[in-house]
């Protein structure tokens, strides 16, 4: 049985499937092409706020889905693994009665998108991965894993210092402060710490499984080297039968915030092809 409740937030929805609430999400647009969009490690799907004004709501219906511990799903606890996230996403699609849909993942959730494309080709039409980590993860050792988990649990000043080191050379101090504040506002620290293993160490549960459906990877050439075009081509090329890569020379890890109109155009052209 599926029921639907409207929350006090405009456009947000909470569904209940077989007695259990699914992930918090908002459907934006009423077009005939359904697209499910997931969040990254440092924010919920409000990362797309700067870009959503450019979305074609007559052609597409975008379900902005927050994974456990983030945004509309901040109070949802769990193991925070890739397998759990993939099952949660499919439950949202079931609640929306979407038999076939496109999937969009950013940063850590790109791995969720790739996993779904591997194992649900009957349901997924196309996949977009923005600034994706390597399918096998970053290969972090115990010390690196602990450092990233420690950052997720750190105080605001420590987080801001880390963000300044990572982003401050290119982007404004105001943007860096905004990102640090948004992470605190929208993400449960324990969940953010738990997700680290997904992208830093574990990667895809089934790395050799090939993806037959079309995949678009959008890279920022100012991003960390493992997520730039050359590295993504090496890592995703053997995995994807139909891989398209669009590289943005002047963007870093957040193309939907750094170059929103162009990012939307690339995503919609690919999904609408």
Coordinates of C-alpha atoms in Angstrom, one line a residue:
X1 CA 0.0 0.0 0.0
X2 CA 1.3 3.5 -0.8
X3 CA 0.1 6.7 0.7
X4 CA 1.3 10.3 0.3
X5 CA 1.4 13.1 2.7
X6 CA 2.3 16.8 2.0
X7 CA 4.7 18.4 4.3
X8 CA 4.8 22.1 5.3
X9 CA 7.7 22.7 2.9
X10 CA 6.3 23.7 -0.5
X11 CA 6.8 20.9 -3.0
X12 CA 8.2 18.4 -0.5
X13 CA 6.6 15.0 -0.2
X14 CA 6.7 12.1 2.3
X15 CA 5.5 8.7 1.0
X16 CA 4.7 5.7 3.0
X17 CA 5.2 2.3 1.3
X18 CA 4.0 -0.8 3.0
X19 CA 3.9 1.0 6.4
X20 CA 7.5 2.4 6.1
X21 CA 8.3 6.0 5.2
X22 CA 10.7 6.4 2.2
X23 CA 13.4 9.0 1.9
X24 CA 12.3 12.6 2.0
X25 CA 12.1 14.1 -1.5
X26 CA 10.6 16.9 -3.6
X27 CA 9.2 16.5 -7.1
X28 CA 10.0 19.6 -9.2
X29 CA 8.3 19.8 -12.6
X30 CA 5.5 17.8 -14.2
X31 CA 7.1 16.8 -17.5
X32 CA 6.9 13.3 -19.1
X33 CA 10.6 12.4 -18.5
X34 CA 11.2 11.3 -14.8
X35 CA 14.6 12.0 -13.3
X36 CA 15.8 11.1 -9.8
X37 CA 18.5 13.3 -8.4
X38 CA 20.6 12.5 -5.3
X39 CA 22.8 14.6 -3.0
X40 CA 26.5 14.6 -2.3
X41 CA 28.6 14.3 0.9
X42 CA 28.7 18.0 1.8
X43 CA 25.1 18.9 1.3
X44 CA 21.5 17.7 0.7
X45 CA 19.9 18.3 -2.7
X46 CA 19.7 22.0 -2.0
X47 CA 23.1 22.0 -3.8
X48 CA 20.9 22.3 -6.9
X49 CA 19.1 25.5 -5.7
X50 CA 21.1 27.8 -7.9
X51 CA 20.5 25.5 -10.9
X52 CA 16.8 24.6 -10.4
X53 CA 15.6 28.0 -11.8
X54 CA 16.9 26.8 -15.2
X55 CA 15.4 23.4 -15.1
X56 CA 12.8 22.6 -17.8
X57 CA 9.8 21.6 -15.7
X58 CA 7.6 21.1 -18.8
X59 CA 9.7 18.4 -20.2
X60 CA 11.1 16.8 -17.0
X61 CA 9.9 15.8 -13.5
X62 CA 12.9 16.0 -11.1
X63 CA 12.6 14.0 -7.9
X64 CA 15.2 15.6 -5.6
X65 CA 16.0 12.9 -3.1
X66 CA 18.0 13.3 0.2
X67 CA 19.8 10.2 1.3
X68 CA 19.6 9.1 5.0
X69 CA 21.0 11.6 7.3
X70 CA 20.6 14.6 4.9
X71 CA 18.0 17.3 4.4
X72 CA 14.5 15.9 4.4
X73 CA 15.8 12.5 5.5
X74 CA 18.1 13.9 8.2
X75 CA 16.2 12.0 10.9
X76 CA 16.5 8.7 9.1
X77 CA 19.2 6.5 10.5
X78 CA 20.8 3.4 8.9
X79 CA 24.0 1.8 7.9
X80 CA 24.8 4.6 5.3
X81 CA 26.1 2.1 2.8
X82 CA 25.8 2.1 -1.0
X83 CA 23.5 -1.0 -1.0
X84 CA 21.2 0.7 1.5
X85 CA 21.1 4.0 -0.5
X86 CA 20.3 2.1 -3.7
X87 CA 17.4 0.2 -2.1
X88 CA 16.1 3.5 -0.6
X89 CA 16.2 5.2 -4.0
X90 CA 14.3 2.3 -5.7
X91 CA 11.7 2.6 -2.9
X92 CA 11.2 6.3 -3.8
X93 CA 10.7 5.3 -7.4
X94 CA 8.2 2.7 -6.4
X95 CA 6.3 5.3 -4.3
X96 CA 6.2 7.7 -7.2
X97 CA 5.1 4.9 -9.5
X98 CA 8.0 5.4 -11.8
X99 CA 8.5 2.2 -13.8
X100 CA 11.5 3.7 -15.7
X101 CA 13.5 6.8 -14.9
X102 CA 16.8 8.5 -15.3
X103 CA 19.2 8.8 -12.4
X104 CA 21.6 11.7 -11.4
X105 CA 24.3 11.3 -8.9
X106 CA 26.8 13.8 -7.7
X107 CA 30.2 13.0 -6.0
X108 CA 29.5 10.1 -3.5
X109 CA 26.0 9.4 -4.9
X110 CA 27.5 9.0 -8.4
X111 CA 28.5 5.5 -7.1
X112 CA 24.8 4.9 -6.2
X113 CA 23.8 5.9 -9.7
X114 CA 26.4 3.6 -11.3
X115 CA 25.4 0.7 -9.1
X116 CA 21.7 1.2 -10.1
X117 CA 22.7 1.4 -13.7
X118 CA 24.6 -1.9 -13.4
X119 CA 21.8 -3.9 -11.7
X120 CA 18.6 -2.2 -12.7
X121 CA 18.9 -1.6 -16.4
X122 CA 15.3 -2.6 -16.8
X123 CA 14.3 0.5 -14.7
X124 CA 17.0 3.0 -15.4
X125 CA 16.9 4.8 -18.8
X126 CA 20.1 6.9 -18.5
X127 CA 22.6 7.9 -15.8
X128 CA 24.4 11.2 -15.2
X129 CA 27.3 11.3 -12.8
X130 CA 28.8 14.6 -11.8
X131 CA 32.4 14.8 -10.5
X132 CA 32.3 11.0 -9.8
X133 CA 34.8 9.3 -7.5
X134 CA 36.6 6.2 -8.9
X135 CA 34.3 3.2 -9.1
X136 CA 36.7 1.3 -6.8
X137 CA 36.8 4.2 -4.3
X138 CA 39.8 6.4 -3.5
X139 CA 41.7 3.6 -1.9
X140 CA 42.0 5.3 1.5
X141 CA 44.0 3.6 4.3
X142 CA 42.8 3.5 7.9
X143 CA 44.5 6.9 8.7
X144 CA 42.9 8.7 5.7
X145 CA 39.5 7.1 6.5
X146 CA 39.7 8.3 10.1
X147 CA 40.7 11.8 9.0
X148 CA 37.7 12.2 6.8
X149 CA 35.4 10.7 9.4
X150 CA 36.9 13.1 11.9
X151 CA 36.2 16.1 9.7
X152 CA 32.5 15.0 9.4
X153 CA 32.4 15.0 13.2
X154 CA 34.5 18.2 13.7
X155 CA 33.5 21.6 15.1
X156 CA 32.6 24.4 12.7
X157 CA 36.0 26.1 12.9
X158 CA 37.8 22.9 11.9
X159 CA 35.4 22.3 9.1
X160 CA 35.8 25.8 7.8
X161 CA 39.6 25.6 7.8
X162 CA 39.5 22.4 5.8
X163 CA 37.1 23.9 3.3
X164 CA 39.3 27.0 3.0
X165 CA 42.3 24.8 2.2
X166 CA 40.3 22.8 -0.4
X167 CA 38.3 25.6 -2.1
X168 CA 39.8 28.9 -1.0
X169 CA 42.4 29.2 -3.7
X170 CA 39.7 29.4 -6.4
X171 CA 36.4 30.4 -4.8
X172 CA 35.4 33.3 -2.6
X173 CA 35.6 33.2 1.2
X174 CA 31.9 33.8 1.3
X175 CA 31.2 30.7 -0.8
X176 CA 33.6 28.6 1.4
X177 CA 31.8 29.8 4.6
X178 CA 28.4 29.1 3.0
X179 CA 29.4 25.5 2.1
X180 CA 30.6 24.8 5.6
X181 CA 27.4 26.3 7.1
X182 CA 25.2 24.3 4.8
X183 CA 26.9 21.0 5.7
X184 CA 26.2 21.8 9.4
X185 CA 22.6 22.7 8.6
X186 CA 21.6 19.8 6.3
X187 CA 23.7 16.8 7.3
X188 CA 23.7 14.7 10.5
X189 CA 27.5 14.4 11.4
X190 CA 27.3 10.8 12.3
X191 CA 25.7 9.9 9.0
X192 CA 28.3 12.0 7.0
X193 CA 31.0 10.1 8.9
X194 CA 29.4 6.8 8.1
X195 CA 29.2 7.5 4.4
X196 CA 33.0 8.1 4.1
X197 CA 33.7 4.4 3.7
X198 CA 31.5 4.3 0.6
X199 CA 33.6 6.6 -1.5
X200 CA 36.9 6.7 0.3
X201 CA 37.5 2.9 0.6
X202 CA 34.7 0.6 -0.6
X203 CA 33.5 1.8 -4.0
X204 CA 31.1 -0.3 -6.0
X205 CA 30.1 -3.7 -4.6
X206 CA 30.4 -5.3 -8.0
X207 CA 33.1 -3.4 -9.9
X208 CA 33.3 -5.6 -13.0
X209 CA 29.5 -5.5 -13.9
X210 CA 29.2 -3.6 -17.2
X211 CA 26.7 -0.8 -17.8
X212 CA 24.9 -1.0 -21.1
X213 CA 22.7 2.1 -20.9
X214 CA 24.0 5.6 -21.8
X215 CA 26.1 7.3 -19.1
X216 CA 27.1 11.0 -19.0
X217 CA 30.0 12.0 -16.7
X218 CA 30.5 15.7 -16.1
X219 CA 33.9 16.6 -14.7
X220 CA 35.4 19.8 -13.4
X221 CA 39.0 20.3 -14.5
X222 CA 39.7 22.3 -11.4
X223 CA 38.6 19.4 -9.2
X224 CA 40.9 16.9 -7.5
X225 CA 42.9 14.9 -10.1
X226 CA 41.0 11.6 -9.6
X227 CA 37.8 13.3 -10.7
X228 CA 39.1 15.1 -13.8
X229 CA 38.4 14.0 -17.3
X230 CA 41.5 11.9 -17.9
X231 CA 41.1 9.9 -14.7
X232 CA 37.3 9.5 -15.2
X233 CA 37.8 8.3 -18.7
X234 CA 40.3 5.7 -17.5
X235 CA 38.1 4.5 -14.6
X236 CA 34.6 4.6 -16.3
X237 CA 35.6 3.7 -19.8
X238 CA 36.0 0.0 -19.2
X239 CA 32.7 0.0 -17.1
X240 CA 30.4 1.8 -19.5
X241 CA 29.4 0.7 -23.0
X242 CA 28.0 4.1 -23.9
X243 CA 30.0 6.7 -22.0
X244 CA 30.0 10.5 -22.8
X245 CA 32.2 12.8 -20.9
X246 CA 31.7 16.6 -20.7
X247 CA 34.6 18.4 -19.0
X248 CA 34.2 22.0 -17.7
X249 CA 37.6 23.7 -17.8
X250 CA 36.7 26.4 -15.2
X251 CA 34.7 24.3 -12.8
X252 CA 35.7 22.4 -9.7
X253 CA 33.7 19.8 -7.7
X254 CA 30.3 21.7 -7.8
X255 CA 29.4 22.5 -11.4
X256 CA 25.7 23.0 -10.5
X257 CA 26.8 25.8 -8.3
X258 CA 29.8 27.1 -10.2
X259 CA 28.3 27.0 -13.7
X260 CA 24.6 26.3 -13.2
X261 CA 23.1 27.2 -16.6
X262 CA 25.7 25.2 -18.5
X263 CA 25.4 22.2 -16.2
X264 CA 21.6 22.1 -16.6
X265 CA 22.0 22.4 -20.4
X266 CA 24.4 19.4 -20.5
X267 CA 22.2 17.3 -18.2
X268 CA 19.0 18.0 -20.0
X269 CA 20.3 17.6 -23.5
X270 CA 21.7 14.2 -22.5
X271 CA 18.6 13.0 -20.7
X272 CA 16.2 14.3 -23.4
X273 CA 18.1 12.7 -26.3

